[in-house]
Each structure stands twice: as structure tokens, then as C-alpha cells.
XYZ file of C-alpha atoms in Angstrom:
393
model
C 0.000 0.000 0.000
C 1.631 3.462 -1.162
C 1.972 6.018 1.210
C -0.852 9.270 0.713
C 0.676 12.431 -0.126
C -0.521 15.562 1.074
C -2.445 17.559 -1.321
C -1.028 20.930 -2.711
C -2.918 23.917 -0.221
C -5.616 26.112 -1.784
C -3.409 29.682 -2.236
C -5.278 32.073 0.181
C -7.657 29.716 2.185
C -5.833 29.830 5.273
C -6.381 33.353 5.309
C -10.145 33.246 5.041
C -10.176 31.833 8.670
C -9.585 34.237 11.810
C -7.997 30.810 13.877
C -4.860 31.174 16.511
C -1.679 30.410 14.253
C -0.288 29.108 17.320
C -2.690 26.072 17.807
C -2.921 23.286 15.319
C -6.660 23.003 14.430
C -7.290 19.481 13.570
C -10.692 18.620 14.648
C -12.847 20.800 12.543
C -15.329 17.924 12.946
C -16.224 19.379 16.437
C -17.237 22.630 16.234
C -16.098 23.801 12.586
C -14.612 27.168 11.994
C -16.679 29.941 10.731
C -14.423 32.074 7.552
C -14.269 35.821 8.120
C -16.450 36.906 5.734
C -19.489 34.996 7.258
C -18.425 36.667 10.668
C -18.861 39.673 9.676
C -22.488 38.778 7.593
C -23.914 37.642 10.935
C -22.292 40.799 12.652
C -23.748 42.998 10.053
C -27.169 41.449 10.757
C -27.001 41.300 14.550
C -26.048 45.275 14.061
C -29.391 45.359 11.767
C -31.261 43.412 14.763
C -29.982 45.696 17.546
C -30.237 48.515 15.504
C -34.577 48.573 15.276
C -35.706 45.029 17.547
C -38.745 45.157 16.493
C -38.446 45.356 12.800
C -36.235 42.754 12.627
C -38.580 41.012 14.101
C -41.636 41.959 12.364
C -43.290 40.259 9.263
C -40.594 40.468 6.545
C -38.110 37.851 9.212
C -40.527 34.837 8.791
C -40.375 35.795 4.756
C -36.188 35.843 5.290
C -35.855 32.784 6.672
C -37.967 31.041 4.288
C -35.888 32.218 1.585
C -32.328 31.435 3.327
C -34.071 27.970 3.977
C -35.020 27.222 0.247
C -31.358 28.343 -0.786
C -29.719 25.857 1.967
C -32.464 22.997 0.705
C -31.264 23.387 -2.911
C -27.251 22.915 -1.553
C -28.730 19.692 0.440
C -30.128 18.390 -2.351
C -33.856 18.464 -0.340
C -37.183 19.280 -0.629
C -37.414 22.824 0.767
C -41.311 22.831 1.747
C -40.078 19.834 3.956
C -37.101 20.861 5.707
C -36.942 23.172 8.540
C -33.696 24.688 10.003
C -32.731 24.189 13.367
C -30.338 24.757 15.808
C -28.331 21.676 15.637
C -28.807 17.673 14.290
C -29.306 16.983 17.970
C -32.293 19.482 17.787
C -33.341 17.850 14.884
C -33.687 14.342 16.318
C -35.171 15.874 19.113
C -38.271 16.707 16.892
C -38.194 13.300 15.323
C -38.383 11.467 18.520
C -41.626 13.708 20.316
C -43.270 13.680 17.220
C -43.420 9.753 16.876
C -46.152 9.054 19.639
C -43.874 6.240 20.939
C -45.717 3.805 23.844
C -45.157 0.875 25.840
C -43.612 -1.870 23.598
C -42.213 0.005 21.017
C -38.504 0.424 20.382
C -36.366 2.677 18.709
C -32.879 1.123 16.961
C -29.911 2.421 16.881
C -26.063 0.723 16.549
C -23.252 1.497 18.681
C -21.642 3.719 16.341
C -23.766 7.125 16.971
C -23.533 10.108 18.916
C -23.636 10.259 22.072
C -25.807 12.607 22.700
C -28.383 11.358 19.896
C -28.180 8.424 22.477
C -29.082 10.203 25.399
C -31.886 11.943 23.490
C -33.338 8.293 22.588
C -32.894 7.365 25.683
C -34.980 10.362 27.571
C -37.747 9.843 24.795
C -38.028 5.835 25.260
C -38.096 6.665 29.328
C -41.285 9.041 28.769
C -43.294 7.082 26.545
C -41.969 3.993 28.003
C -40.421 2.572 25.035
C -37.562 0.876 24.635
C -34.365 1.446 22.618
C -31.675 -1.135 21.263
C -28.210 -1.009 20.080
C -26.693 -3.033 17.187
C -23.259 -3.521 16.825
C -21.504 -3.010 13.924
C -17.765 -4.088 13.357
C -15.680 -1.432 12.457
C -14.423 -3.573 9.885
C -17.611 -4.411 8.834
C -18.418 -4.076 4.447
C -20.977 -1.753 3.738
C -22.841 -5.202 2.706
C -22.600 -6.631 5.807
C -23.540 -3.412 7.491
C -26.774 -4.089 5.471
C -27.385 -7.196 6.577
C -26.851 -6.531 10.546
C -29.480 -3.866 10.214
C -31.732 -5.754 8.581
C -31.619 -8.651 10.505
C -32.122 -6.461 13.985
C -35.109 -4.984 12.327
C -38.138 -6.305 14.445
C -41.468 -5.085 12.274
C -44.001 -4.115 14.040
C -42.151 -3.398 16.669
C -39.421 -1.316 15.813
C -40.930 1.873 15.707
C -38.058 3.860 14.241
C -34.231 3.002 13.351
C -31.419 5.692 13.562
C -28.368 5.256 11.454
C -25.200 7.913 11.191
C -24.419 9.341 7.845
C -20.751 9.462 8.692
C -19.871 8.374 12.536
C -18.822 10.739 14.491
C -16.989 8.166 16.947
C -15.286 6.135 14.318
C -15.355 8.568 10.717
C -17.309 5.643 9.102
C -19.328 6.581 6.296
C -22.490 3.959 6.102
C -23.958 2.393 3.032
C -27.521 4.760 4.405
C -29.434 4.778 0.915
C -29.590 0.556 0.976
C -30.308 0.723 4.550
C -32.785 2.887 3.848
C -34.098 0.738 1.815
C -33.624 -2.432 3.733
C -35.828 -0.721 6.353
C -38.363 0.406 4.110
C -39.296 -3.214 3.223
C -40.068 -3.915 6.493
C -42.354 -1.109 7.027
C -39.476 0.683 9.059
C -38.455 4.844 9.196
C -35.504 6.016 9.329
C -33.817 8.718 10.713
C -30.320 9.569 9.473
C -28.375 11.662 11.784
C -26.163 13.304 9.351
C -24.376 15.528 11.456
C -21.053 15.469 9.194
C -22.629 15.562 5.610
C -23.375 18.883 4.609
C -20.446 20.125 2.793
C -18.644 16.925 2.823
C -20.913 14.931 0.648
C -22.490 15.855 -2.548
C -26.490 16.154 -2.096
C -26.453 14.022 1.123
C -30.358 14.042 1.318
C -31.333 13.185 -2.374
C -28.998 10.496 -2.445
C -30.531 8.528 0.678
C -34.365 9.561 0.821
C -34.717 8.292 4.365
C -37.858 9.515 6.851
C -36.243 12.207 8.354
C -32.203 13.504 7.515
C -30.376 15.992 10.025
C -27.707 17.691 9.263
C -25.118 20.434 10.222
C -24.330 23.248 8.213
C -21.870 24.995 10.368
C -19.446 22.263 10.388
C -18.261 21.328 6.821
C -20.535 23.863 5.444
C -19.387 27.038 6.918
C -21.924 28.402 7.992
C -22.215 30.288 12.037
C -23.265 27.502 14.821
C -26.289 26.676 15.294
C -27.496 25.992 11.711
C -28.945 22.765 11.145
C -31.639 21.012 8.713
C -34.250 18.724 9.327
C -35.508 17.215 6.617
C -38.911 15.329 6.719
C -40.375 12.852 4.277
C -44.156 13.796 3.066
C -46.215 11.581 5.139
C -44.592 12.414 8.312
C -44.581 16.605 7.694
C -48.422 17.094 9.440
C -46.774 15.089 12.582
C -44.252 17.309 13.226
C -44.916 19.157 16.118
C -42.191 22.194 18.044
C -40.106 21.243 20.927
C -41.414 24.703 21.690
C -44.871 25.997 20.405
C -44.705 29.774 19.344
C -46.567 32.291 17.239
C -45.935 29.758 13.713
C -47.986 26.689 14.628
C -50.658 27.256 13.224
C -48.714 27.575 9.773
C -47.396 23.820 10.126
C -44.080 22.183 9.285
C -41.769 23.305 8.753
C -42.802 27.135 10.375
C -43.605 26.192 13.368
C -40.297 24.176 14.510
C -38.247 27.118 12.722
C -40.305 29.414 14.433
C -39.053 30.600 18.280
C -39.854 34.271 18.738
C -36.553 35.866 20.053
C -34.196 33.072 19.053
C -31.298 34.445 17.498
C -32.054 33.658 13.676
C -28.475 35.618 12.459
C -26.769 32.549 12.138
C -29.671 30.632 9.549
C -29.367 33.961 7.808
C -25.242 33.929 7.296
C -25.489 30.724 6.502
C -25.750 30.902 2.461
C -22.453 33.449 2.271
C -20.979 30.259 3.941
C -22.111 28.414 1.172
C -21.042 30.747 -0.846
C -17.456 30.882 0.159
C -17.621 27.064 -0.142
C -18.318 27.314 -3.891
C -15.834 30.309 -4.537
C -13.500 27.678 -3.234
C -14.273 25.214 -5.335
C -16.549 22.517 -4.040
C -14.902 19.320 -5.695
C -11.405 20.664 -5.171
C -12.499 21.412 -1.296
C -13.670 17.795 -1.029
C -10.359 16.177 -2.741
C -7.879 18.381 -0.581
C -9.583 17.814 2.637
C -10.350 14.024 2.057
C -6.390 13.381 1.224
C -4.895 15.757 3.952
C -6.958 13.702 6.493
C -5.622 10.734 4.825
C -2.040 11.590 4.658
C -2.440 12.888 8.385
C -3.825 9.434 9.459
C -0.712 7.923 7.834
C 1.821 10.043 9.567
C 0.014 9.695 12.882
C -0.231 5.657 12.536
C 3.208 5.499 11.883
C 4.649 7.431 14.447
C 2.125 5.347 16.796
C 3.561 2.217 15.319
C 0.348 1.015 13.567
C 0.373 -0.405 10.655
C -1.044 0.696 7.344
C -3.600 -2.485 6.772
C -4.945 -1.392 10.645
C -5.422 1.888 9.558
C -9.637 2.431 8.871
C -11.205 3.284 5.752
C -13.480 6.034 6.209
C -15.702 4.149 3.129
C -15.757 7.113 0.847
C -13.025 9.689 -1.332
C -14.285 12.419 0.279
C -14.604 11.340 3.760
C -12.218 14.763 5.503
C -12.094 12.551 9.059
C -10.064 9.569 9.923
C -8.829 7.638 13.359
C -5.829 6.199 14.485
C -6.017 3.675 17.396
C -4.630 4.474 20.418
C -2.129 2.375 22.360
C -3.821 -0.188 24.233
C -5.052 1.095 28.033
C -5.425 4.588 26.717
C -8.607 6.701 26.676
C -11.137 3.357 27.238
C -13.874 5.358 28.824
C -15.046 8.766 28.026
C -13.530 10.497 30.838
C -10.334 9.300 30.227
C -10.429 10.310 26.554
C -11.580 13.559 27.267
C -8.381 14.388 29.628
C -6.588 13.117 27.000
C -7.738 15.280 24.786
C -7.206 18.684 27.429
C -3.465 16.962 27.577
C -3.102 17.234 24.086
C -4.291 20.660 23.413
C -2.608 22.150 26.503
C 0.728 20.673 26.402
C 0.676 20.224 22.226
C -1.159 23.475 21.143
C -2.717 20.679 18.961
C -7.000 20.356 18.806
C -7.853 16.820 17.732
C -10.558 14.316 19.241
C -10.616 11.507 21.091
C -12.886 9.037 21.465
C -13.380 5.946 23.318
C -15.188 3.149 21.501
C -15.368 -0.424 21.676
C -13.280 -0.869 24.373
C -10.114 0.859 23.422
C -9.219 4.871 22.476
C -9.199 6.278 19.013
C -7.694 9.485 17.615
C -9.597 11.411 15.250
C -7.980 13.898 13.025
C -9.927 16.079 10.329
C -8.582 17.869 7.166
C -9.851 21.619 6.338
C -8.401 23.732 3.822
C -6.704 25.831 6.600
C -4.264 22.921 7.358
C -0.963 22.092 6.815
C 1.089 18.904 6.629
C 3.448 19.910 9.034
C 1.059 20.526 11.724
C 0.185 16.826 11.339
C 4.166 16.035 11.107
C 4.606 18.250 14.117
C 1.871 16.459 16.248
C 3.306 13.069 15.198
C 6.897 13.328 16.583
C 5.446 14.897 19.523
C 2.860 12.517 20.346
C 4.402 9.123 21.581
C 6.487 10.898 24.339
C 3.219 12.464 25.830
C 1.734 8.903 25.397
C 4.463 7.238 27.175
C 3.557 9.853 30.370
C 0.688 7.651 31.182
């Protein structure tokens, strides 16, 4: 197997991002990192919104968002009369997960490679309504065939009232075969939510490409746009079920007004969002995708090495334009949650390095992301500085 080679940088990008020089910012998958000019599109709004409250407020906002929404649809790839932007994917499934009119007996599936906190939502719902949830596992060496066919045989019809399946993991930068699961699930009479979290930006029309029950997705990560953009994106039938977390002065107008729909919620960021789009495509969309994808790649390479793993134990992140990949952690390190988040503090404090770290399966996991505003020596750096910190167990 030939070793990746970093791509050649984007001239300028680095520049469009206001982030310390002195930290190493590999973990855009977190949090993201919003480009200068969409700072200062929000700030130009929030001066518009201070400037006269209550016309910002007034008529003509409800008319705004639905016209940033139908330009974010379009990027997605989705229906715009049913999606709805929110403030995050966890928002999103949120929605989902009232809206279903669980009860006693019915469960909700999920596998043990999502979020964490889509977990804990599940888990809150199925302890109101007294439903039950279940988690598959799913090798991480798993084919996207036999990802299939674990899903389909934990399917229980009838029972399982809804399955949730990541786009691309967050825990393990995995990108799942969702359109024939999808499918799979739709021939046993089973909906789908796909958390998405990762897609927008990454993937090319993540929505059109999968047409599951209900999508969720974040803008401000790989899409540029400020925090706190999201989409939820709901199949036909289920749109007249949809109901608020929080009812305001929109319900009566239905899905997908009333969940956008929170009074004083600060709707600057759903605004910004299309100049982040924007900036996306003055980039170069495809050539985004290829440099990202292969800077994560070569940065996994440089990190396994140094960490003495071997290329074949390296994962595939199942796609070309998958920007995330993990390393595995020596053995004993980061196994719980708390231990990989001290890990992490460790890293960034005595590093100046950002990066994740998760604990799955039993064992820790490095994840490192590729953005335009990278280098390959900030990988390089990180690598020969990495096992001594290690070895401080």
C-alpha cells in the first residue's frame, strides 16, 4: 500500500479563517470554523437586529428565513417545503423522537456507532413514553454489505418503531452504506432517521442520495456556515406530525414554520449561513472535497506510523471524500469517556494541537480532520510529539 501524499494547499484559504496560528486546528469535525467573511455577515445582521428590535422582528423575518431555507435545501439536495432549520442535528432528532407518539412496547434502533448525545436523546424519549431502545453492533471492519445485513436482521417489524443510522460516525469517521439501509428498512415497514451531522459540505447532495424519513444535518461544520445551523428534513407523510419542541406564534402555519419558528431566538446565524455556502463554492466545491479528504488521509498515515500502527490497521473512512479519519490508540489509553476527554485537554494544553478523542469499543481512538486551513506539518509536528506524551501515562 503506497503512502498518501498531502495535497497541494488552496493559495489564500488559510487566510479566510480568523484561527490562533499558534494552535494546530485538527478537529474541525467538532465545532467547525466559521471564515471571516461569514463573521462579519452575521455581525452585520445582529447590528441590523440591535439597531430597530422590532423590525427585525416583524413580518418580513418569517419571509427571510424562508428564503435562506429554500437556498440551503437546494445545496442539500432536499425538498425545501419539507425541511426546517434548526439549531443543531441533535435538535433535529429531538423533533423526530416527540413527534413519533412512541408507547409501551415500542422500540427505537440504533447501533453502537452514533452520537452520544443522539443516544441520550433516545434514551430520555423511550423513558417518557416507556419505550424501549436497542443497540446493534456493527464491526468497524464491517463491508458496507454486511452493514446491510446486521441492520436488517435487527429490524423487528411491528415493533421497531423507528431506526437511527449515522451518515458518517462521528466516533469512528465511518461513512455507512444509508441509501440501501434505507431501503432495507423500508421493506419492512421501518423509518428512518439519518443523523447526518457530518454531511453537509462533505458529501455531494447528502439528502437526495438517501431519501430516508427524516435527515439531520449540520451546516456549520463542513458547510461554513455560524453555529447553530442545522436542517431537518422530513419525508411527506410524516410533515403534518411534526410538532415544536417549543410551540410559538408559527404553529398554526405547520411544518416546517412552526419548529423554525421561536420568537426571540437568534435567527443571524440561519441567515449567514448561504455566504458560507457561498465561500464554499468560490473555493471550489470538488477541489475542497479532494484536498480535505487526502490531507486527512495523509495525516492518518503520519500519525499511525509514528504510533507504530500499521497501514492495513489503519480504517477506511468508506468514501473519497470522507475529511475525518482515526488512528487507534495504544492499548489502556482513553477506554472510557472520561479518560479520553483528559486526553484530549493533555493534548491541546501541552501540544497546542485540537484533535478528538474518542473511546469506543473498548479501546481509544484518535480522530484527526482535514480543512483547507491545514498544513502537513502541523500533522508532522503532532506526530513526533505525540508518543512521548503517550508514554507519560
Amino acid at each position: 500500500m503506497s503512502a498518501p501524499q498531502p495535497p497541494e494547499p488552496i493559495p489564500g484559504a488559510r487566510l479566510l479563517f480568523s484561527l490562533d496560528p499558534a494552535v494546530s486546528h485538527l478537529n474541525h469535525g467538532s465545532f467547525g470554523a466559521v471564515p471571516v467573511n461569514v463573521q462579519r455577515v452575521q455581525q452585520r445582521l445582529r447590528d441590523e437586529m440591535e439597531a430597530n428590535p422590532l423590525r427585525f422582528f416583524g413580518l418580513s423575518l418569517v419571509d427571510r428565513i424562508t428564503h435562506t431555507r429554500r437556498h440551503l435545501a437546494a445545496f442539500l439536495g432536499a425538498d425545501p417545503d419539507g425541511t426546517a432549520l434548526v439549531g443543531n442535528a441533535t435538535t433535529g432528532v429531538a423533533v423526530v423522537l416527540q413527534s413519533l407518539g412512541l408507547r409501551p412496547g415500542d422500540e427505537v434502533l440504533t447501533t453502537d456507532h452514533g452520537y452520544g448525545a443522539v443516544g441520550f436523546s433516545v434514551d430520555r424519549e423511550c423513558r417518557r413514553t416507556g419505550a424501549t431502545r436497542r443497540i446493534l453492533p456493527v464491526p468497524l471492519t464491517a463491508t458496507d454489505e454486511q452493514v446491510v445485513e446486521i441492520v436488517r436482521a435487527g429490524l423487528r417489524p411491528g415493533r421497531t418503531k423507528l431506526l437511527v443510522v449515522d451518515q458518517l460516525t462521528s466516533a469512528t469517521a465511518r461513512l455507512f452504506p444509508v441509501a440501501a439501509i434505507v431501503a432495507a428498512a423500508r421493506a419492512h415497514g421501518v423509518p428512518v432517521l439519518v443523523d447526518a451531522a457530518h454531511a453537509p459540505g462533505m458529501l455531494a447532495t447528502p439528502v437526495a442520495s438517501v431519501g430516508a424519513d427524516f435527515w439531520v444535518g449540520n451546516l456549520h461544520k463542513w458547510g461554513y456556515a455560524p453555529r447553530g445551523t442545522a436542517a431537518l428534513v422530513v419525508a411527506p407523510p410524516w410533515r403534518d406530525r411534526m410538532e415544536p419542541l417549543v410551540v410559538s406564534w408559527e404553529q398554526d402555519a405547520g411544518f416546517p414554520g412552526n419548529v423554525e419558528w421561536q420568537a426571540t431566538l437568534d435567527y443571524t446565524s440561519w441567515l449567514a449561513a448561504p455566504a458560507g455556502v457561498w465561500t464554499l463554492r468560490s473555493l471550489g466545491v470538488e477541489r475542497v472535497r479532494a484536498h480535505n479528504a487526502a490531507l486527512a488521509a495523509y495525516g492518518q498515515r503520519v500519525l499511525g506510523d509514528a504510533l507504530g500502527v500499521a497501514p492495513a490497521d489503519l480504517p477506511e473512512p468508506g468514501g473519497p471524500t470522507v475529511a475525518m479519519r482515526i488512528v487507534p490508540l495504544p492499548a489502556g489509553l482513553a477506554t472510557t469517556i472520561e479518560a479520553a476527554r483528559a486526553l484530549r485537554e493533555r493534548i491541546a494544553e501541552e501540544l497546542s494541537a485540537e484533535v478528538a478523542v474518542m473511546s469506543w469499543d473498548g479501546r481509544g481512538w484518535l480522530r484527526l480532520c482535514g480543512q483547507v486551513y491545514n498544513a502537513p506539518h502541523e500533522y508532522e509536528r503532532l506526530a513526533a510529539r505525540l508518543p512521548a506524551l503517550l508514554a507519560q501515562r
